[in-house]
Amino acid sequence: KFTDVGGTVLATVEQGPRGIDYATELESLRSQGSQLLYITLGANAVEAIVKELKAMAWQPQILVREGVLAQLLARDPRPRSQIDGILGTDVYTDDLPVTPAGRNYRSLEREVGESLDTYSVLGYESMLVLAAAMNRCAGQALDRRCVAASVRNTRDLQGVVGPIAIDDNGHALRPVVVNTIQKGRLVYLVRVN
C-alpha cells in the first residue's frame, strides 16, 4: 500500500535466527536516507530500537504494527518522551469518532469509571460478532457449525469505529485507525476504511 501511494521502500531487514544487530542495521538505513521505519516487531523490539536511535541521535518517523502502541502504554502509562510521536495502527482511541455501537461502548466506559482500551474494544466487538451470528442461527440448530458458518458470513456489522466483515477464511475486515503517542496517551490521527 505504501508504494501504491508513491512511497519508496529503501530496504527490508529480516530477523534471522540470531536476531537483529539494531545498531548496524539502523546505521545502514540512515545512510540510505530512510525517513520512515515501519517496525513489524513487538513492543520489546520497538523499545530497543528507540533506545538505539536515541544513542545515534537519529529521529526518523516510526510506524508500528497494530496493537504495539497499546502494549507500550500498558507497560508504563506515564509520559515517556522517547515514545512520543510514534505512529501505529490500532482499532481504537478515546477521541476517535464512533458509530452508534461505539457510543454504547463509551457508555460502558462511563459506567466502569475509567478509560477502556484497545483490548476491551476487541472483546466488545467480538461479542457483537458472536451475538449477531447466534441470532442468525435462531430457529435453526444452534450448534457450533451454524455459529461458525454464521460468523464467517458477517457482513457490514457496525463495530465501534465502522463496519466489520469476516471473510471466508475467518479474517476480519475493518477500518484501520492510525494513532500516535503524545505525552503518554494515544491520540487519534486518521481512520482508513
mmCIF file with all atom_site columns, N, CA and C in Angstrom, residues 122-165:
data_model
loop_
_atom_site.group_PDB
_atom_site.id
_atom_site.type_symbol
_atom_site.label_atom_id
_atom_site.label_alt_id
_atom_site.label_comp_id
_atom_site.label_asym_id
_atom_site.label_entity_id
_atom_site.label_seq_id
_atom_site.pdbx_PDB_ins_code
_atom_site.Cartn_x
_atom_site.Cartn_y
_atom_site.Cartn_z
_atom_site.occupancy
_atom_site.B_iso_or_equiv
_atom_site.pdbx_formal_charge
_atom_site.auth_seq_id
_atom_site.auth_comp_id
_atom_site.auth_asym_id
_atom_site.auth_atom_id
_atom_site.pdbx_PDB_model_num
ATOM 1   N N  . LEU A 1 122 ? -11.763 -4.780  21.309 1.00 0.00 ? 122 LEU A N  1
ATOM 2   C CA . LEU A 1 122 ? -11.770 -6.041  20.564 1.00 0.00 ? 122 LEU A CA 1
ATOM 3   C C  . LEU A 1 122 ? -12.688 -7.062  21.223 1.00 0.00 ? 122 LEU A C  1
ATOM 4   N N  . GLY A 1 123 ? -12.696 -7.107  22.538 1.00 0.00 ? 123 GLY A N  1
ATOM 5   C CA . GLY A 1 123 ? -13.601 -8.007  23.251 1.00 0.00 ? 123 GLY A CA 1
ATOM 6   C C  . GLY A 1 123 ? -15.056 -7.637  23.014 1.00 0.00 ? 123 GLY A C  1
ATOM 7   N N  . TYR A 1 124 ? -15.354 -6.345  23.076 1.00 0.00 ? 124 TYR A N  1
ATOM 8   C CA . TYR A 1 124 ? -16.716 -5.857  22.851 1.00 0.00 ? 124 TYR A CA 1
ATOM 9   C C  . TYR A 1 124 ? -17.171 -6.190  21.426 1.00 0.00 ? 124 TYR A C  1
ATOM 10  N N  . GLU A 1 125 ? -16.305 -5.903  20.440 1.00 0.00 ? 125 GLU A N  1
ATOM 11  C CA . GLU A 1 125 ? -16.684 -6.195  19.048 1.00 0.00 ? 125 GLU A CA 1
ATOM 12  C C  . GLU A 1 125 ? -16.798 -7.696  18.805 1.00 0.00 ? 125 GLU A C  1
ATOM 13  N N  . SER A 1 126 ? -15.978 -8.489  19.454 1.00 0.00 ? 126 SER A N  1
ATOM 14  C CA . SER A 1 126 ? -16.094 -9.951  19.331 1.00 0.00 ? 126 SER A CA 1
ATOM 15  C C  . SER A 1 126 ? -17.446 -10.420 19.843 1.00 0.00 ? 126 SER A C  1
ATOM 16  N N  . MET A 1 127 ? -17.877 -9.813  20.947 1.00 0.00 ? 127 MET A N  1
ATOM 17  C CA . MET A 1 127 ? -19.193 -10.144 21.493 1.00 0.00 ? 127 MET A CA 1
ATOM 18  C C  . MET A 1 127 ? -20.288 -9.754  20.495 1.00 0.00 ? 127 MET A C  1
ATOM 19  N N  . LEU A 1 128 ? -20.154 -8.593  19.843 1.00 0.00 ? 128 LEU A N  1
ATOM 20  C CA . LEU A 1 128 ? -21.141 -8.176  18.846 1.00 0.00 ? 128 LEU A CA 1
ATOM 21  C C  . LEU A 1 128 ? -21.203 -9.169  17.683 1.00 0.00 ? 128 LEU A C  1
ATOM 22  N N  . VAL A 1 129 ? -20.031 -9.609  17.199 1.00 0.00 ? 129 VAL A N  1
ATOM 23  C CA . VAL A 1 129 ? -19.973 -10.567 16.090 1.00 0.00 ? 129 VAL A CA 1
ATOM 24  C C  . VAL A 1 129 ? -20.619 -11.881 16.502 1.00 0.00 ? 129 VAL A C  1
ATOM 25  N N  . LEU A 1 130 ? -20.282 -12.363 17.688 1.00 0.00 ? 130 LEU A N  1
ATOM 26  C CA . LEU A 1 130 ? -20.831 -13.641 18.157 1.00 0.00 ? 130 LEU A CA 1
ATOM 27  C C  . LEU A 1 130 ? -22.339 -13.555 18.379 1.00 0.00 ? 130 LEU A C  1
ATOM 28  N N  . ALA A 1 131 ? -22.814 -12.476 18.996 1.00 0.00 ? 131 ALA A N  1
ATOM 29  C CA . ALA A 1 131 ? -24.259 -12.321 19.232 1.00 0.00 ? 131 ALA A CA 1
ATOM 30  C C  . ALA A 1 131 ? -25.018 -12.261 17.909 1.00 0.00 ? 131 ALA A C  1
ATOM 31  N N  . ALA A 1 132 ? -24.489 -11.520 16.923 1.00 0.00 ? 132 ALA A N  1
ATOM 32  C CA . ALA A 1 132 ? -25.149 -11.439 15.614 1.00 0.00 ? 132 ALA A CA 1
ATOM 33  C C  . ALA A 1 132 ? -25.175 -12.804 14.940 1.00 0.00 ? 132 ALA A C  1
ATOM 34  N N  . ALA A 1 133 ? -24.070 -13.550 15.054 1.00 0.00 ? 133 ALA A N  1
ATOM 35  C CA . ALA A 1 133 ? -24.018 -14.891 14.454 1.00 0.00 ? 133 ALA A CA 1
ATOM 36  C C  . ALA A 1 133 ? -25.024 -15.817 15.118 1.00 0.00 ? 133 ALA A C  1
ATOM 37  N N  . MET A 1 134 ? -25.111 -15.757 16.417 1.00 0.00 ? 134 MET A N  1
ATOM 38  C CA . MET A 1 134 ? -26.073 -16.614 17.128 1.00 0.00 ? 134 MET A CA 1
ATOM 39  C C  . MET A 1 134 ? -27.511 -16.231 16.769 1.00 0.00 ? 134 MET A C  1
ATOM 40  N N  . ASN A 1 135 ? -27.774 -14.943 16.628 1.00 0.00 ? 135 ASN A N  1
ATOM 41  C CA . ASN A 1 135 ? -29.119 -14.509 16.230 1.00 0.00 ? 135 ASN A CA 1
ATOM 42  C C  . ASN A 1 135 ? -29.480 -15.009 14.837 1.00 0.00 ? 135 ASN A C  1
ATOM 43  N N  . ARG A 1 136 ? -28.489 -15.055 13.937 1.00 0.00 ? 136 ARG A N  1
ATOM 44  C CA . ARG A 1 136 ? -28.764 -15.571 12.585 1.00 0.00 ? 136 ARG A CA 1
ATOM 45  C C  . ARG A 1 136 ? -29.052 -17.061 12.616 1.00 0.00 ? 136 ARG A C  1
ATOM 46  N N  . CYS A 1 137 ? -28.595 -17.751 13.659 1.00 0.00 ? 137 CYS A N  1
ATOM 47  C CA . CYS A 1 137 ? -28.851 -19.193 13.785 1.00 0.00 ? 137 CYS A CA 1
ATOM 48  C C  . CYS A 1 137 ? -30.163 -19.481 14.515 1.00 0.00 ? 137 CYS A C  1
ATOM 49  N N  . ALA A 1 138 ? -30.812 -18.451 15.017 1.00 0.00 ? 138 ALA A N  1
ATOM 50  C CA . ALA A 1 138 ? -32.078 -18.657 15.742 1.00 0.00 ? 138 ALA A CA 1
ATOM 51  C C  . ALA A 1 138 ? -33.080 -19.362 14.832 1.00 0.00 ? 138 ALA A C  1
ATOM 52  N N  . GLY A 1 139 ? -33.768 -20.306 15.388 1.00 0.00 ? 139 GLY A N  1
ATOM 53  C CA . GLY A 1 139 ? -34.746 -21.064 14.606 1.00 0.00 ? 139 GLY A CA 1
ATOM 54  C C  . GLY A 1 139 ? -34.117 -22.241 13.879 1.00 0.00 ? 139 GLY A C  1
ATOM 55  N N  . GLN A 1 140 ? -32.792 -22.311 13.912 1.00 0.00 ? 140 GLN A N  1
ATOM 56  C CA . GLN A 1 140 ? -32.065 -23.443 13.330 1.00 0.00 ? 140 GLN A CA 1
ATOM 57  C C  . GLN A 1 140 ? -31.417 -24.189 14.490 1.00 0.00 ? 140 GLN A C  1
ATOM 58  N N  . ALA A 1 141 ? -30.652 -25.196 14.147 1.00 0.00 ? 141 ALA A N  1
ATOM 59  C CA . ALA A 1 141 ? -29.898 -25.885 15.192 1.00 0.00 ? 141 ALA A CA 1
ATOM 60  C C  . ALA A 1 141 ? -28.803 -24.934 15.671 1.00 0.00 ? 141 ALA A C  1
ATOM 61  N N  . LEU A 1 142 ? -28.933 -24.443 16.887 1.00 0.00 ? 142 LEU A N  1
ATOM 62  C CA . LEU A 1 142 ? -27.947 -23.516 17.435 1.00 0.00 ? 142 LEU A CA 1
ATOM 63  C C  . LEU A 1 142 ? -26.760 -24.341 17.919 1.00 0.00 ? 142 LEU A C  1
ATOM 64  N N  . ASP A 1 143 ? -25.903 -24.708 16.964 1.00 0.00 ? 143 ASP A N  1
ATOM 65  C CA . ASP A 1 143 ? -24.744 -25.520 17.297 1.00 0.00 ? 143 ASP A CA 1
ATOM 66  C C  . ASP A 1 143 ? -23.471 -24.868 16.752 1.00 0.00 ? 143 ASP A C  1
ATOM 67  N N  . ARG A 1 144 ? -22.363 -25.482 17.028 1.00 0.00 ? 144 ARG A N  1
ATOM 68  C CA . ARG A 1 144 ? -21.060 -24.949 16.649 1.00 0.00 ? 144 ARG A CA 1
ATOM 69  C C  . ARG A 1 144 ? -20.953 -24.696 15.139 1.00 0.00 ? 144 ARG A C  1
ATOM 70  N N  . ARG A 1 145 ? -21.449 -25.614 14.346 1.00 0.00 ? 145 ARG A N  1
ATOM 71  C CA . ARG A 1 145 ? -21.333 -25.451 12.890 1.00 0.00 ? 145 ARG A CA 1
ATOM 72  C C  . ARG A 1 145 ? -22.114 -24.240 12.388 1.00 0.00 ? 145 ARG A C  1
ATOM 73  N N  . CYS A 1 146 ? -23.330 -24.090 12.867 1.00 0.00 ? 146 CYS A N  1
ATOM 74  C CA . CYS A 1 146 ? -24.153 -22.966 12.440 1.00 0.00 ? 146 CYS A CA 1
ATOM 75  C C  . CYS A 1 146 ? -23.509 -21.651 12.862 1.00 0.00 ? 146 CYS A C  1
ATOM 76  N N  . VAL A 1 147 ? -23.059 -21.573 14.112 1.00 0.00 ? 147 VAL A N  1
ATOM 77  C CA . VAL A 1 147 ? -22.460 -20.329 14.607 1.00 0.00 ? 147 VAL A CA 1
ATOM 78  C C  . VAL A 1 147 ? -21.166 -20.024 13.851 1.00 0.00 ? 147 VAL A C  1
ATOM 79  N N  . ALA A 1 148 ? -20.314 -21.032 13.623 1.00 0.00 ? 148 ALA A N  1
ATOM 80  C CA . ALA A 1 148 ? -19.057 -20.802 12.892 1.00 0.00 ? 148 ALA A CA 1
ATOM 81  C C  . ALA A 1 148 ? -19.344 -20.320 11.472 1.00 0.00 ? 148 ALA A C  1
ATOM 82  N N  . ALA A 1 149 ? -20.287 -20.952 10.799 1.00 0.00 ? 149 ALA A N  1
ATOM 83  C CA . ALA A 1 149 ? -20.631 -20.523 9.435  1.00 0.00 ? 149 ALA A CA 1
ATOM 84  C C  . ALA A 1 149 ? -21.222 -19.119 9.455  1.00 0.00 ? 149 ALA A C  1
ATOM 85  N N  . SER A 1 150 ? -22.021 -18.829 10.461 1.00 0.00 ? 150 SER A N  1
ATOM 86  C CA . SER A 1 150 ? -22.642 -17.513 10.565 1.00 0.00 ? 150 SER A CA 1
ATOM 87  C C  . SER A 1 150 ? -21.609 -16.423 10.862 1.00 0.00 ? 150 SER A C  1
ATOM 88  N N  . VAL A 1 151 ? -20.625 -16.736 11.697 1.00 0.00 ? 151 VAL A N  1
ATOM 89  C CA . VAL A 1 151 ? -19.547 -15.762 11.961 1.00 0.00 ? 151 VAL A CA 1
ATOM 90  C C  . VAL A 1 151 ? -18.841 -15.424 10.656 1.00 0.00 ? 151 VAL A C  1
ATOM 91  N N  . ARG A 1 152 ? -18.547 -16.441 9.852  1.00 0.00 ? 152 ARG A N  1
ATOM 92  C CA . ARG A 1 152 ? -17.854 -16.205 8.578  1.00 0.00 ? 152 ARG A CA 1
ATOM 93  C C  . ARG A 1 152 ? -18.760 -15.582 7.522  1.00 0.00 ? 152 ARG A C  1
ATOM 94  N N  . ASN A 1 153 ? -20.008 -15.417 7.850  1.00 0.00 ? 153 ASN A N  1
ATOM 95  C CA . ASN A 1 153 ? -20.947 -14.747 6.959  1.00 0.00 ? 153 ASN A CA 1
ATOM 96  C C  . ASN A 1 153 ? -21.263 -13.329 7.467  1.00 0.00 ? 153 ASN A C  1
ATOM 97  N N  . THR A 1 154 ? -20.433 -12.826 8.365  1.00 0.00 ? 154 THR A N  1
ATOM 98  C CA . THR A 1 154 ? -20.634 -11.471 8.898  1.00 0.00 ? 154 THR A CA 1
ATOM 99  C C  . THR A 1 154 ? -20.304 -10.465 7.810  1.00 0.00 ? 154 THR A C  1
ATOM 100 N N  . ARG A 1 155 ? -21.251 -9.585  7.530  1.00 0.00 ? 155 ARG A N  1
ATOM 101 C CA . ARG A 1 155 ? -21.066 -8.537  6.525  1.00 0.00 ? 155 ARG A CA 1
ATOM 102 C C  . ARG A 1 155 ? -21.637 -7.238  7.074  1.00 0.00 ? 155 ARG A C  1
ATOM 103 N N  . ASP A 1 156 ? -20.876 -6.195  7.016  1.00 0.00 ? 156 ASP A N  1
ATOM 104 C CA . ASP A 1 156 ? -21.325 -4.846  7.404  1.00 0.00 ? 156 ASP A CA 1
ATOM 105 C C  . ASP A 1 156 ? -21.945 -4.768  8.789  1.00 0.00 ? 156 ASP A C  1
ATOM 106 N N  . LEU A 1 157 ? -21.401 -5.487  9.731  1.00 0.00 ? 157 LEU A N  1
ATOM 107 C CA . LEU A 1 157 ? -21.827 -5.355  11.129 1.00 0.00 ? 157 LEU A CA 1
ATOM 108 C C  . LEU A 1 157 ? -21.181 -4.092  11.687 1.00 0.00 ? 157 LEU A C  1
ATOM 109 N N  . GLN A 1 158 ? -21.964 -3.230  12.315 1.00 0.00 ? 158 GLN A N  1
ATOM 110 C CA . GLN A 1 158 ? -21.411 -1.987  12.850 1.00 0.00 ? 158 GLN A CA 1
ATOM 111 C C  . GLN A 1 158 ? -20.629 -2.258  14.128 1.00 0.00 ? 158 GLN A C  1
ATOM 112 N N  . GLY A 1 159 ? -19.326 -2.052  14.030 1.00 0.00 ? 159 GLY A N  1
ATOM 113 C CA . GLY A 1 159 ? -18.458 -2.154  15.190 1.00 0.00 ? 159 GLY A CA 1
ATOM 114 C C  . GLY A 1 159 ? -18.324 -0.791  15.849 1.00 0.00 ? 159 GLY A C  1
ATOM 115 N N  . VAL A 1 160 ? -17.329 -0.625  16.684 1.00 0.00 ? 160 VAL A N  1
ATOM 116 C CA . VAL A 1 160 ? -17.129 0.612   17.425 1.00 0.00 ? 160 VAL A CA 1
ATOM 117 C C  . VAL A 1 160 ? -16.762 1.771   16.505 1.00 0.00 ? 160 VAL A C  1
ATOM 118 N N  . VAL A 1 161 ? -15.904 1.515   15.500 1.00 0.00 ? 161 VAL A N  1
ATOM 119 C CA . VAL A 1 161 ? -15.453 2.613   14.629 1.00 0.00 ? 161 VAL A CA 1
ATOM 120 C C  . VAL A 1 161 ? -15.944 2.515   13.193 1.00 0.00 ? 161 VAL A C  1
ATOM 121 N N  . GLY A 1 162 ? -16.615 1.434   12.843 1.00 0.00 ? 162 GLY A N  1
ATOM 122 C CA . GLY A 1 162 ? -17.106 1.282   11.476 1.00 0.00 ? 162 GLY A CA 1
ATOM 123 C C  . GLY A 1 162 ? -17.512 -0.148  11.209 1.00 0.00 ? 162 GLY A C  1
ATOM 124 N N  . PRO A 1 163 ? -17.803 -0.448  9.939  1.00 0.00 ? 163 PRO A N  1
ATOM 125 C CA . PRO A 1 163 ? -18.299 -1.783  9.604  1.00 0.00 ? 163 PRO A CA 1
ATOM 126 C C  . PRO A 1 163 ? -17.238 -2.866  9.748  1.00 0.00 ? 163 PRO A C  1
ATOM 127 N N  . ILE A 1 164 ? -17.695 -4.040  10.150 1.00 0.00 ? 164 ILE A N  1
ATOM 128 C CA . ILE A 1 164 ? -16.841 -5.215  10.268 1.00 0.00 ? 164 ILE A CA 1
ATOM 129 C C  . ILE A 1 164 ? -17.412 -6.288  9.354  1.00 0.00 ? 164 ILE A C  1
ATOM 130 N N  . ALA A 1 165 ? -16.539 -6.947  8.628  1.00 0.00 ? 165 ALA A N  1
ATOM 131 C CA . ALA A 1 165 ? -16.926 -8.119  7.833  1.00 0.00 ? 165 ALA A CA 1
ATOM 132 C C  . ALA A 1 165 ? -15.917 -9.218  8.148  1.00 0.00 ? 165 ALA A C  1
#
